[in-house]
């Protein structure tokens, strides 16, 4: 279980993502949430990446630049 570090909201303010860190594994990851469910619909791991890199990924998704392919929804990457 990781610790939540920050939250980024999509333009519609109903979808959002959270940056988490697994302190034991020293691993950063993002959980993406849809407005119609409190459960995450996608989780993405960033092995060996910096905090800045993960923040940029979260911000790009919130701005609509980064897209999640629907075939990967409900999966861990």
XYZ file of C-alpha atoms in Angstrom:
77
model
C 0.000 0.000 0.000
C 1.379 3.387 -0.954
C 1.149 6.884 0.362
C -0.762 9.503 -1.643
C 1.403 12.498 -2.520
C -0.800 14.667 -4.736
C -3.988 14.861 -6.817
C -4.525 16.252 -10.320
C -8.019 17.025 -11.631
C -9.112 16.692 -15.255
C -10.691 19.741 -16.901
C -14.183 18.455 -16.112
C -13.197 18.298 -12.399
C -14.941 14.926 -12.063
C -12.081 12.748 -13.277
C -8.808 12.855 -11.408
C -5.571 11.041 -10.775
C -3.427 10.608 -7.700
C 0.317 10.204 -7.435
C 1.333 7.575 -4.874
C 4.636 6.243 -3.609
C 5.386 2.770 -2.343
C 8.095 3.574 0.199
C 9.129 -0.040 0.650
C 9.746 -0.552 -3.085
C 10.722 3.106 -3.717
C 8.250 3.139 -6.589
C 6.049 5.969 -7.862
C 2.696 5.239 -9.502
C -0.481 6.992 -10.624
C -4.045 5.869 -9.974
C -6.604 7.245 -12.432
C -10.259 7.657 -11.403
C -13.456 8.237 -13.395
C -16.333 10.369 -12.199
C -18.874 7.546 -12.206
C -16.872 5.368 -9.811
C -14.825 5.865 -6.689
C -12.683 2.923 -7.833
C -9.640 3.559 -9.981
C -9.928 2.564 -13.631
C -6.222 2.431 -14.409
C -2.962 2.254 -12.494
C 0.419 3.070 -14.021
C 3.823 2.328 -12.464
C 6.937 4.414 -13.111
C 9.999 2.264 -12.427
C 13.191 4.309 -12.098
C 11.508 7.621 -12.949
C 11.844 10.873 -11.031
C 9.050 12.587 -9.134
C 9.112 15.381 -11.729
C 8.583 12.872 -14.548
C 5.542 11.366 -12.789
C 4.127 14.818 -11.997
C 4.439 15.746 -15.674
C 2.597 12.554 -16.672
C -0.236 13.310 -14.228
C -0.475 16.923 -15.358
C -0.471 15.936 -19.037
C -3.364 13.546 -18.403
C -5.287 16.219 -16.482
C -4.811 18.651 -19.386
C -5.971 16.066 -21.941
C -2.543 15.670 -23.571
C -1.954 12.119 -22.291
C -4.666 9.577 -23.118
C -5.383 6.187 -21.550
C -6.184 3.603 -24.219
C -9.600 2.086 -23.331
C -8.227 -1.435 -23.856
C -5.990 -0.868 -20.805
C -8.718 0.401 -18.482
C -8.914 -1.671 -15.332
C -5.341 -2.837 -15.716
C -2.024 -2.245 -14.066
C 0.814 -1.011 -16.259
